[in-house]
């Protein structure tokens, strides 16, 4: 276990409110990722980071922003939550070239009402 | 992702039976990852394949990557209830391993 902690584990929020999800890792992995998992869509990449302050968009980045000010923390922000953002969000880390497996957190279940 | 198709969508097998699930890519893979997910939990890494024709095994699970590197199969021998869950394949299309594209997953149920 690479020591990934996602917080909160569950959250219910209202439409239009900002929400920030946190991913914290203790293994000093270079790469960090945010995915969302929805029925019928599988896992889709939202944003990822390849170093401190280095981030890039994934396939479903609209409505989301990220920040990585420290190696260990990767924040996902929903600026103004919508019901379509109700999902399970997973953080993952990867140490870098030469490593085979990506390590996933336990997920955050977000409900936007 | 439409680039990566998994089949079947779901599968129910009797305990003790063998089964095979597939992951097909619309383009050449640099690497193919298999993960398992229990309901409500994160993903657990199973295996990673990179070379055409490569085959790897772990306990009763064997994964293969075809020669053209566009299709992978995962075979479970003598299935057990502990094998139940969602199996996802993830593709590295860049060669840099820096991000994965996942299929929609296959839900496996094993009846005792």
JSON list of C-alpha atoms in Angstrom, two decimals:
[
{"chain": "A", "resi": 1, "resn": "UNK", "atom": "CA", "xyz": [0.00, 0.00, 0.00]},
{"chain": "A", "resi": 2, "resn": "UNK", "atom": "CA", "xyz": [1.51, 3.30, -1.12]},
{"chain": "A", "resi": 3, "resn": "UNK", "atom": "CA", "xyz": [-0.17, 5.17, 1.67]},
{"chain": "A", "resi": 4, "resn": "UNK", "atom": "CA", "xyz": [-2.83, 7.14, -0.19]},
{"chain": "A", "resi": 5, "resn": "UNK", "atom": "CA", "xyz": [-5.47, 8.87, 1.86]},
{"chain": "A", "resi": 6, "resn": "UNK", "atom": "CA", "xyz": [-8.48, 10.50, 0.28]},
{"chain": "A", "resi": 7, "resn": "UNK", "atom": "CA", "xyz": [-10.63, 12.94, 2.21]},
{"chain": "A", "resi": 8, "resn": "UNK", "atom": "CA", "xyz": [-13.44, 13.17, 2.77]},
{"chain": "A", "resi": 9, "resn": "UNK", "atom": "CA", "xyz": [-14.62, 9.62, 2.08]},
{"chain": "A", "resi": 10, "resn": "UNK", "atom": "CA", "xyz": [-18.21, 10.73, 1.64]},
{"chain": "A", "resi": 11, "resn": "UNK", "atom": "CA", "xyz": [-19.70, 14.13, 0.97]},
{"chain": "A", "resi": 12, "resn": "UNK", "atom": "CA", "xyz": [-23.11, 15.51, 0.12]},
{"chain": "A", "resi": 13, "resn": "UNK", "atom": "CA", "xyz": [-23.19, 19.05, -1.19]},
{"chain": "A", "resi": 14, "resn": "UNK", "atom": "CA", "xyz": [-25.63, 21.39, -2.84]},
{"chain": "A", "resi": 15, "resn": "UNK", "atom": "CA", "xyz": [-25.62, 22.45, -6.46]},
{"chain": "A", "resi": 16, "resn": "UNK", "atom": "CA", "xyz": [-23.58, 25.58, -7.02]},
{"chain": "A", "resi": 17, "resn": "UNK", "atom": "CA", "xyz": [-21.30, 25.21, -4.02]},
{"chain": "A", "resi": 18, "resn": "UNK", "atom": "CA", "xyz": [-17.53, 24.79, -4.31]},
{"chain": "A", "resi": 19, "resn": "UNK", "atom": "CA", "xyz": [-16.07, 21.48, -3.21]},
{"chain": "A", "resi": 20, "resn": "UNK", "atom": "CA", "xyz": [-12.47, 20.41, -2.68]},
{"chain": "A", "resi": 21, "resn": "UNK", "atom": "CA", "xyz": [-11.32, 16.82, -2.45]},
{"chain": "A", "resi": 22, "resn": "UNK", "atom": "CA", "xyz": [-7.93, 15.99, -1.08]},
{"chain": "A", "resi": 23, "resn": "UNK", "atom": "CA", "xyz": [-5.48, 13.25, -1.94]},
{"chain": "A", "resi": 24, "resn": "UNK", "atom": "CA", "xyz": [-2.52, 12.75, 0.35]},
{"chain": "A", "resi": 25, "resn": "UNK", "atom": "CA", "xyz": [0.33, 10.31, -0.28]},
{"chain": "A", "resi": 26, "resn": "UNK", "atom": "CA", "xyz": [3.24, 9.33, 1.90]},
{"chain": "A", "resi": 27, "resn": "UNK", "atom": "CA", "xyz": [5.41, 7.56, -0.69]},
{"chain": "A", "resi": 28, "resn": "UNK", "atom": "CA", "xyz": [6.91, 10.53, -2.53]},
{"chain": "A", "resi": 29, "resn": "UNK", "atom": "CA", "xyz": [5.50, 9.38, -5.88]},
{"chain": "A", "resi": 30, "resn": "UNK", "atom": "CA", "xyz": [6.03, 11.86, -8.69]},
{"chain": "A", "resi": 31, "resn": "UNK", "atom": "CA", "xyz": [2.77, 11.36, -10.55]},
{"chain": "A", "resi": 32, "resn": "UNK", "atom": "CA", "xyz": [-0.70, 11.82, -9.13]},
{"chain": "A", "resi": 33, "resn": "UNK", "atom": "CA", "xyz": [-4.09, 11.43, -10.81]},
{"chain": "A", "resi": 34, "resn": "UNK", "atom": "CA", "xyz": [-7.75, 12.14, -10.28]},
{"chain": "A", "resi": 35, "resn": "UNK", "atom": "CA", "xyz": [-10.29, 9.80, -11.88]},
{"chain": "A", "resi": 36, "resn": "UNK", "atom": "CA", "xyz": [-14.05, 9.63, -11.63]},
{"chain": "A", "resi": 37, "resn": "UNK", "atom": "CA", "xyz": [-15.96, 6.38, -11.84]},
{"chain": "A", "resi": 38, "resn": "UNK", "atom": "CA", "xyz": [-19.53, 6.24, -13.09]},
{"chain": "A", "resi": 39, "resn": "UNK", "atom": "CA", "xyz": [-21.79, 3.36, -14.12]},
{"chain": "A", "resi": 40, "resn": "UNK", "atom": "CA", "xyz": [-21.52, 2.75, -17.83]},
{"chain": "A", "resi": 41, "resn": "UNK", "atom": "CA", "xyz": [-18.41, 4.88, -18.16]},
{"chain": "A", "resi": 42, "resn": "UNK", "atom": "CA", "xyz": [-15.80, 3.14, -16.09]},
{"chain": "A", "resi": 43, "resn": "UNK", "atom": "CA", "xyz": [-12.87, 5.20, -14.89]},
{"chain": "A", "resi": 44, "resn": "UNK", "atom": "CA", "xyz": [-12.19, 8.49, -16.64]},
{"chain": "A", "resi": 45, "resn": "UNK", "atom": "CA", "xyz": [-9.21, 10.71, -16.09]},
{"chain": "A", "resi": 46, "resn": "UNK", "atom": "CA", "xyz": [-9.99, 14.23, -14.88]},
{"chain": "A", "resi": 47, "resn": "UNK", "atom": "CA", "xyz": [-6.57, 15.79, -14.28]},
{"chain": "A", "resi": 48, "resn": "UNK", "atom": "CA", "xyz": [-3.12, 14.56, -13.46]},
{"chain": "A", "resi": 49, "resn": "UNK", "atom": "CA", "xyz": [0.13, 15.94, -12.13]},
{"chain": "A", "resi": 50, "resn": "UNK", "atom": "CA", "xyz": [3.68, 15.05, -13.09]},
{"chain": "A", "resi": 51, "resn": "UNK", "atom": "CA", "xyz": [5.34, 17.12, -10.41]},
{"chain": "A", "resi": 52, "resn": "UNK", "atom": "CA", "xyz": [4.83, 19.98, -8.00]},
{"chain": "A", "resi": 53, "resn": "UNK", "atom": "CA", "xyz": [2.87, 22.72, -9.78]},
{"chain": "A", "resi": 54, "resn": "UNK", "atom": "CA", "xyz": [2.90, 20.66, -13.00]},
{"chain": "A", "resi": 55, "resn": "UNK", "atom": "CA", "xyz": [-0.56, 19.52, -14.01]},
{"chain": "A", "resi": 56, "resn": "UNK", "atom": "CA", "xyz": [-2.42, 18.60, -17.16]},
{"chain": "A", "resi": 57, "resn": "UNK", "atom": "CA", "xyz": [-5.97, 17.91, -18.25]},
{"chain": "A", "resi": 58, "resn": "UNK", "atom": "CA", "xyz": [-7.53, 14.52, -18.74]},
{"chain": "A", "resi": 59, "resn": "UNK", "atom": "CA", "xyz": [-10.51, 13.57, -20.86]},
{"chain": "A", "resi": 60, "resn": "UNK", "atom": "CA", "xyz": [-13.21, 15.00, -18.54]},
{"chain": "A", "resi": 61, "resn": "UNK", "atom": "CA", "xyz": [-11.62, 18.12, -17.07]},
{"chain": "A", "resi": 62, "resn": "UNK", "atom": "CA", "xyz": [-14.44, 20.64, -17.63]},
{"chain": "A", "resi": 63, "resn": "UNK", "atom": "CA", "xyz": [-15.75, 21.98, -14.33]},
{"chain": "A", "resi": 64, "resn": "UNK", "atom": "CA", "xyz": [-12.72, 20.78, -12.38]},
{"chain": "A", "resi": 65, "resn": "UNK", "atom": "CA", "xyz": [-9.45, 22.35, -11.35]},
{"chain": "A", "resi": 66, "resn": "UNK", "atom": "CA", "xyz": [-6.48, 20.92, -9.50]},
{"chain": "A", "resi": 67, "resn": "UNK", "atom": "CA", "xyz": [-3.52, 22.11, -7.53]},
{"chain": "A", "resi": 68, "resn": "UNK", "atom": "CA", "xyz": [-0.34, 20.51, -6.32]},
{"chain": "A", "resi": 69, "resn": "UNK", "atom": "CA", "xyz": [1.76, 22.73, -4.12]},
{"chain": "A", "resi": 70, "resn": "UNK", "atom": "CA", "xyz": [3.53, 19.85, -2.38]},
{"chain": "A", "resi": 71, "resn": "UNK", "atom": "CA", "xyz": [4.59, 16.42, -3.60]},
{"chain": "A", "resi": 72, "resn": "UNK", "atom": "CA", "xyz": [2.30, 14.69, -1.14]},
{"chain": "A", "resi": 73, "resn": "UNK", "atom": "CA", "xyz": [-0.94, 16.58, -1.79]},
{"chain": "A", "resi": 74, "resn": "UNK", "atom": "CA", "xyz": [-3.12, 16.78, -4.88]},
{"chain": "A", "resi": 75, "resn": "UNK", "atom": "CA", "xyz": [-6.34, 18.75, -4.57]},
{"chain": "A", "resi": 76, "resn": "UNK", "atom": "CA", "xyz": [-9.35, 18.48, -6.84]},
{"chain": "A", "resi": 77, "resn": "UNK", "atom": "CA", "xyz": [-11.77, 21.42, -6.81]},
{"chain": "A", "resi": 78, "resn": "UNK", "atom": "CA", "xyz": [-15.25, 21.59, -8.23]},
{"chain": "A", "resi": 79, "resn": "UNK", "atom": "CA", "xyz": [-15.72, 25.34, -8.61]},
{"chain": "A", "resi": 80, "resn": "UNK", "atom": "CA", "xyz": [-19.51, 25.16, -8.70]},
{"chain": "A", "resi": 81, "resn": "UNK", "atom": "CA", "xyz": [-20.80, 21.65, -8.18]},
{"chain": "A", "resi": 82, "resn": "UNK", "atom": "CA", "xyz": [-23.46, 20.27, -10.52]},
{"chain": "A", "resi": 83, "resn": "UNK", "atom": "CA", "xyz": [-25.54, 17.10, -10.29]},
{"chain": "A", "resi": 84, "resn": "UNK", "atom": "CA", "xyz": [-23.57, 15.62, -13.20]},
{"chain": "A", "resi": 85, "resn": "UNK", "atom": "CA", "xyz": [-20.53, 15.65, -10.95]},
{"chain": "A", "resi": 86, "resn": "UNK", "atom": "CA", "xyz": [-22.13, 13.17, -8.57]},
{"chain": "A", "resi": 87, "resn": "UNK", "atom": "CA", "xyz": [-19.65, 10.32, -8.77]},
{"chain": "A", "resi": 88, "resn": "UNK", "atom": "CA", "xyz": [-17.00, 8.30, -7.00]},
{"chain": "A", "resi": 89, "resn": "UNK", "atom": "CA", "xyz": [-13.63, 10.01, -7.26]},
{"chain": "A", "resi": 90, "resn": "UNK", "atom": "CA", "xyz": [-10.39, 8.08, -7.10]},
{"chain": "A", "resi": 91, "resn": "UNK", "atom": "CA", "xyz": [-6.91, 9.37, -6.60]},
{"chain": "A", "resi": 92, "resn": "UNK", "atom": "CA", "xyz": [-3.96, 7.38, -7.90]},
{"chain": "A", "resi": 93, "resn": "UNK", "atom": "CA", "xyz": [-0.19, 7.71, -7.72]},
{"chain": "A", "resi": 94, "resn": "UNK", "atom": "CA", "xyz": [2.70, 6.38, -9.78]},
{"chain": "A", "resi": 95, "resn": "UNK", "atom": "CA", "xyz": [6.33, 6.57, -8.84]},
{"chain": "A", "resi": 96, "resn": "UNK", "atom": "CA", "xyz": [7.49, 7.01, -12.43]},
{"chain": "A", "resi": 97, "resn": "UNK", "atom": "CA", "xyz": [9.23, 5.18, -15.26]},
{"chain": "A", "resi": 98, "resn": "UNK", "atom": "CA", "xyz": [10.26, 1.69, -14.38]},
{"chain": "A", "resi": 99, "resn": "UNK", "atom": "CA", "xyz": [7.43, 1.09, -11.94]},
{"chain": "A", "resi": 100, "resn": "UNK", "atom": "CA", "xyz": [4.64, -1.15, -13.09]},
{"chain": "A", "resi": 101, "resn": "UNK", "atom": "CA", "xyz": [1.69, -0.46, -10.89]},
{"chain": "A", "resi": 102, "resn": "UNK", "atom": "CA", "xyz": [-0.33, 2.60, -10.22]},
{"chain": "A", "resi": 103, "resn": "UNK", "atom": "CA", "xyz": [-1.69, 2.72, -6.68]},
{"chain": "A", "resi": 104, "resn": "UNK", "atom": "CA", "xyz": [-5.24, 3.81, -6.02]},
{"chain": "A", "resi": 105, "resn": "UNK", "atom": "CA", "xyz": [-6.89, 5.38, -3.01]},
{"chain": "A", "resi": 106, "resn": "UNK", "atom": "CA", "xyz": [-10.14, 4.10, -1.53]},
{"chain": "A", "resi": 107, "resn": "UNK", "atom": "CA", "xyz": [-12.29, 6.73, -3.24]},
{"chain": "A", "resi": 108, "resn": "UNK", "atom": "CA", "xyz": [-14.51, 9.65, -2.29]},
{"chain": "A", "resi": 109, "resn": "UNK", "atom": "CA", "xyz": [-18.22, 9.32, -2.89]},
{"chain": "A", "resi": 110, "resn": "UNK", "atom": "CA", "xyz": [-19.60, 12.74, -3.78]},
{"chain": "A", "resi": 111, "resn": "UNK", "atom": "CA", "xyz": [-23.31, 13.46, -4.09]},
{"chain": "A", "resi": 112, "resn": "UNK", "atom": "CA", "xyz": [-24.48, 16.79, -5.45]},
{"chain": "A", "resi": 113, "resn": "UNK", "atom": "CA", "xyz": [-28.13, 17.52, -4.64]},
{"chain": "B", "resi": 1, "resn": "UNK", "atom": "CA", "xyz": [-13.21, 4.90, -23.00]},
{"chain": "B", "resi": 2, "resn": "UNK", "atom": "CA", "xyz": [-14.30, 3.94, -26.50]},
{"chain": "B", "resi": 3, "resn": "UNK", "atom": "CA", "xyz": [-10.68, 3.19, -27.30]},
{"chain": "B", "resi": 4, "resn": "UNK", "atom": "CA", "xyz": [-10.79, 0.28, -24.92]},
{"chain": "B", "resi": 5, "resn": "UNK", "atom": "CA", "xyz": [-13.61, -2.24, -24.96]},
{"chain": "B", "resi": 6, "resn": "UNK", "atom": "CA", "xyz": [-14.11, -4.91, -22.34]},
{"chain": "B", "resi": 7, "resn": "UNK", "atom": "CA", "xyz": [-16.22, -8.01, -22.83]},
{"chain": "B", "resi": 8, "resn": "UNK", "atom": "CA", "xyz": [-18.47, -9.38, -21.64]},
{"chain": "B", "resi": 9, "resn": "UNK", "atom": "CA", "xyz": [-20.04, -6.53, -19.64]},
{"chain": "B", "resi": 10, "resn": "UNK", "atom": "CA", "xyz": [-20.86, -8.91, -16.84]},
{"chain": "B", "resi": 11, "resn": "UNK", "atom": "CA", "xyz": [-20.42, -12.56, -16.08]},
{"chain": "B", "resi": 12, "resn": "UNK", "atom": "CA", "xyz": [-21.92, -15.02, -13.61]},
{"chain": "B", "resi": 13, "resn": "UNK", "atom": "CA", "xyz": [-20.14, -18.33, -13.13]},
{"chain": "B", "resi": 14, "resn": "UNK", "atom": "CA", "xyz": [-20.49, -21.30, -10.85]},
{"chain": "B", "resi": 15, "resn": "UNK", "atom": "CA", "xyz": [-17.73, -21.74, -8.31]},
{"chain": "B", "resi": 16, "resn": "UNK", "atom": "CA", "xyz": [-15.02, -24.00, -9.67]},
{"chain": "B", "resi": 17, "resn": "UNK", "atom": "CA", "xyz": [-15.57, -23.06, -13.30]},
{"chain": "B", "resi": 18, "resn": "UNK", "atom": "CA", "xyz": [-12.96, -21.46, -15.53]},
{"chain": "B", "resi": 19, "resn": "UNK", "atom": "CA", "xyz": [-13.63, -18.16, -17.24]},
{"chain": "B", "resi": 20, "resn": "UNK", "atom": "CA", "xyz": [-12.04, -15.71, -19.65]},
{"chain": "B", "resi": 21, "resn": "UNK", "atom": "CA", "xyz": [-12.65, -11.98, -20.03]},
{"chain": "B", "resi": 22, "resn": "UNK", "atom": "CA", "xyz": [-11.27, -9.73, -22.72]},
{"chain": "B", "resi": 23, "resn": "UNK", "atom": "CA", "xyz": [-9.96, -6.25, -23.30]},
{"chain": "B", "resi": 24, "resn": "UNK", "atom": "CA", "xyz": [-9.68, -4.97, -26.87]},
{"chain": "B", "resi": 25, "resn": "UNK", "atom": "CA", "xyz": [-8.00, -1.77, -27.96]},
{"chain": "B", "resi": 26, "resn": "UNK", "atom": "CA", "xyz": [-8.70, 0.22, -31.13]},
{"chain": "B", "resi": 27, "resn": "UNK", "atom": "CA", "xyz": [-4.99, 1.02, -31.41]},
{"chain": "B", "resi": 28, "resn": "UNK", "atom": "CA", "xyz": [-1.65, -0.47, -30.46]},
{"chain": "B", "resi": 29, "resn": "UNK", "atom": "CA", "xyz": [-0.89, -0.63, -26.79]},
{"chain": "B", "resi": 30, "resn": "UNK", "atom": "CA", "xyz": [2.41, 0.20, -25.20]},
{"chain": "B", "resi": 31, "resn": "UNK", "atom": "CA", "xyz": [1.25, -1.44, -21.99]},
{"chain": "B", "resi": 32, "resn": "UNK", "atom": "CA", "xyz": [-1.88, -3.12, -20.66]},
{"chain": "B", "resi": 33, "resn": "UNK", "atom": "CA", "xyz": [-2.79, -3.17, -16.98]},
{"chain": "B", "resi": 34, "resn": "UNK", "atom": "CA", "xyz": [-5.32, -5.38, -15.21]},
{"chain": "B", "resi": 35, "resn": "UNK", "atom": "CA", "xyz": [-6.96, -4.24, -11.98]},
{"chain": "B", "resi": 36, "resn": "UNK", "atom": "CA", "xyz": [-9.59, -5.73, -9.72]},
{"chain": "B", "resi": 37, "resn": "UNK", "atom": "CA", "xyz": [-12.07, -3.71, -7.68]},
{"chain": "B", "resi": 38, "resn": "UNK", "atom": "CA", "xyz": [-14.30, -4.85, -4.87]},
{"chain": "B", "resi": 39, "resn": "UNK", "atom": "CA", "xyz": [-17.55, -2.92, -4.59]},
{"chain": "B", "resi": 40, "resn": "UNK", "atom": "CA", "xyz": [-17.03, 0.39, -2.81]},
{"chain": "B", "resi": 41, "resn": "UNK", "atom": "CA", "xyz": [-13.28, 0.02, -2.69]},
{"chain": "B", "resi": 42, "resn": "UNK", "atom": "CA", "xyz": [-10.22, 1.11, -4.62]},
{"chain": "B", "resi": 43, "resn": "UNK", "atom": "CA", "xyz": [-8.46, -0.74, -7.40]},
{"chain": "B", "resi": 44, "resn": "UNK", "atom": "CA", "xyz": [-5.98, -3.50, -6.74]},
{"chain": "B", "resi": 45, "resn": "UNK", "atom": "CA", "xyz": [-3.20, -4.06, -9.28]},
{"chain": "B", "resi": 46, "resn": "UNK", "atom": "CA", "xyz": [-3.12, -7.55, -10.78]},
{"chain": "B", "resi": 47, "resn": "UNK", "atom": "CA", "xyz": [-0.70, -7.60, -13.70]},
{"chain": "B", "resi": 48, "resn": "UNK", "atom": "CA", "xyz": [0.91, -5.50, -16.38]},
{"chain": "B", "resi": 49, "resn": "UNK", "atom": "CA", "xyz": [1.80, -6.70, -19.88]},
{"chain": "B", "resi": 50, "resn": "UNK", "atom": "CA", "xyz": [4.05, -4.92, -22.33]},
{"chain": "B", "resi": 51, "resn": "UNK", "atom": "CA", "xyz": [5.43, -7.29, -24.92]},
{"chain": "B", "resi": 52, "resn": "UNK", "atom": "CA", "xyz": [3.49, -8.89, -27.75]},
{"chain": "B", "resi": 53, "resn": "UNK", "atom": "CA", "xyz": [2.70, -12.48, -26.86]},
{"chain": "B", "resi": 54, "resn": "UNK", "atom": "CA", "xyz": [3.52, -11.92, -23.21]},
{"chain": "B", "resi": 55, "resn": "UNK", "atom": "CA", "xyz": [1.78, -14.04, -20.60]},
{"chain": "B", "resi": 56, "resn": "UNK", "atom": "CA", "xyz": [1.81, -13.61, -16.83]},
{"chain": "B", "resi": 57, "resn": "UNK", "atom": "CA", "xyz": [0.25, -15.61, -14.04]},
{"chain": "B", "resi": 58, "resn": "UNK", "atom": "CA", "xyz": [-0.52, -14.95, -10.42]},
{"chain": "B", "resi": 59, "resn": "UNK", "atom": "CA", "xyz": [-2.14, -17.68, -8.39]},
{"chain": "B", "resi": 60, "resn": "UNK", "atom": "CA", "xyz": [-5.11, -18.80, -10.51]},
{"chain": "B", "resi": 61, "resn": "UNK", "atom": "CA", "xyz": [-5.19, -15.77, -12.79]},
{"chain": "B", "resi": 62, "resn": "UNK", "atom": "CA", "xyz": [-3.39, -15.67, -16.15]},
{"chain": "B", "resi": 63, "resn": "UNK", "atom": "CA", "xyz": [-3.25, -12.66, -18.43]},
{"chain": "B", "resi": 64, "resn": "UNK", "atom": "CA", "xyz": [-2.06, -12.61, -22.03]},
{"chain": "B", "resi": 65, "resn": "UNK", "atom": "CA", "xyz": [-1.32, -9.88, -24.55]},
{"chain": "B", "resi": 66, "resn": "UNK", "atom": "CA", "xyz": [-1.66, -10.79, -28.22]},
{"chain": "B", "resi": 67, "resn": "UNK", "atom": "CA", "xyz": [1.16, -10.43, -30.72]},
{"chain": "B", "resi": 68, "resn": "UNK", "atom": "CA", "xyz": [-0.32, -7.31, -32.27]},
{"chain": "B", "resi": 69, "resn": "UNK", "atom": "CA", "xyz": [-0.62, -5.73, -28.81]},
{"chain": "B", "resi": 70, "resn": "UNK", "atom": "CA", "xyz": [-4.25, -4.79, -29.25]},
{"chain": "B", "resi": 71, "resn": "UNK", "atom": "CA", "xyz": [-6.03, -7.42, -27.23]},
{"chain": "B", "resi": 72, "resn": "UNK", "atom": "CA", "xyz": [-5.60, -8.93, -23.81]},
{"chain": "B", "resi": 73, "resn": "UNK", "atom": "CA", "xyz": [-7.39, -11.77, -22.12]},
{"chain": "B", "resi": 74, "resn": "UNK", "atom": "CA", "xyz": [-7.59, -12.62, -18.44]},
{"chain": "B", "resi": 75, "resn": "UNK", "atom": "CA", "xyz": [-8.29, -16.21, -17.52]},
{"chain": "B", "resi": 76, "resn": "UNK", "atom": "CA", "xyz": [-9.34, -17.46, -14.10]},
{"chain": "B", "resi": 77, "resn": "UNK", "atom": "CA", "xyz": [-8.98, -21.14, -13.34]},
{"chain": "B", "resi": 78, "resn": "UNK", "atom": "CA", "xyz": [-11.31, -22.84, -10.87]},
{"chain": "B", "resi": 79, "resn": "UNK", "atom": "CA", "xyz": [-13.09, -19.65, -9.85]},
{"chain": "B", "resi": 80, "resn": "UNK", "atom": "CA", "xyz": [-13.80, -18.91, -6.20]},
{"chain": "B", "resi": 81, "resn": "UNK", "atom": "CA", "xyz": [-16.13, -16.43, -4.49]},
{"chain": "B", "resi": 82, "resn": "UNK", "atom": "CA", "xyz": [-13.04, -14.35, -3.70]},
{"chain": "B", "resi": 83, "resn": "UNK", "atom": "CA", "xyz": [-12.60, -13.73, -7.43]},
{"chain": "B", "resi": 84, "resn": "UNK", "atom": "CA", "xyz": [-15.87, -11.81, -7.58]},
{"chain": "B", "resi": 85, "resn": "UNK", "atom": "CA", "xyz": [-15.61, -8.10, -8.31]},
{"chain": "B", "resi": 86, "resn": "UNK", "atom": "CA", "xyz": [-15.06, -5.66, -11.14]},
{"chain": "B", "resi": 87, "resn": "UNK", "atom": "CA", "xyz": [-12.13, -6.26, -13.47]},
{"chain": "B", "resi": 88, "resn": "UNK", "atom": "CA", "xyz": [-10.77, -3.23, -15.28]},
{"chain": "B", "resi": 89, "resn": "UNK", "atom": "CA", "xyz": [-8.15, -3.03, -17.95]},
{"chain": "B", "resi": 90, "resn": "UNK", "atom": "CA", "xyz": [-6.08, 0.10, -18.37]},
{"chain": "B", "resi": 91, "resn": "UNK", "atom": "CA", "xyz": [-4.08, 1.05, -21.44]},
{"chain": "B", "resi": 92, "resn": "UNK", "atom": "CA", "xyz": [-0.88, 2.99, -21.79]},
{"chain": "B", "resi": 93, "resn": "UNK", "atom": "CA", "xyz": [-1.04, 4.57, -25.25]},
{"chain": "B", "resi": 94, "resn": "UNK", "atom": "CA", "xyz": [1.82, 6.98, -24.89]},
{"chain": "B", "resi": 95, "resn": "UNK", "atom": "CA", "xyz": [4.75, 4.72, -24.17]},
{"chain": "B", "resi": 96, "resn": "UNK", "atom": "CA", "xyz": [5.64, 6.98, -21.29]},
{"chain": "B", "resi": 97, "resn": "UNK", "atom": "CA", "xyz": [3.38, 5.15, -18.82]},
{"chain": "B", "resi": 98, "resn": "UNK", "atom": "CA", "xyz": [2.38, 8.55, -17.51]},
{"chain": "B", "resi": 99, "resn": "UNK", "atom": "CA", "xyz": [-1.38, 8.06, -17.70]},
{"chain": "B", "resi": 100, "resn": "UNK", "atom": "CA", "xyz": [-3.78, 5.24, -18.25]},
{"chain": "B", "resi": 101, "resn": "UNK", "atom": "CA", "xyz": [-7.02, 4.98, -20.20]},
{"chain": "B", "resi": 102, "resn": "UNK", "atom": "CA", "xyz": [-9.46, 2.52, -18.65]},
{"chain": "B", "resi": 103, "resn": "UNK", "atom": "CA", "xyz": [-12.20, 0.33, -20.02]},
{"chain": "B", "resi": 104, "resn": "UNK", "atom": "CA", "xyz": [-15.65, 0.27, -18.47]},
{"chain": "B", "resi": 105, "resn": "UNK", "atom": "CA", "xyz": [-14.98, -2.83, -16.44]},
{"chain": "B", "resi": 106, "resn": "UNK", "atom": "CA", "xyz": [-16.44, -6.33, -16.24]},
{"chain": "B", "resi": 107, "resn": "UNK", "atom": "CA", "xyz": [-18.52, -7.38, -13.25]},
{"chain": "B", "resi": 108, "resn": "UNK", "atom": "CA", "xyz": [-17.82, -10.95, -12.23]},
{"chain": "B", "resi": 109, "resn": "UNK", "atom": "CA", "xyz": [-20.09, -12.87, -9.87]},
{"chain": "B", "resi": 110, "resn": "UNK", "atom": "CA", "xyz": [-19.18, -16.32, -8.61]},
{"chain": "B", "resi": 111, "resn": "UNK", "atom": "CA", "xyz": [-22.00, -18.48, -7.30]},
{"chain": "B", "resi": 112, "resn": "UNK", "atom": "CA", "xyz": [-21.09, -20.87, -4.47]}
]
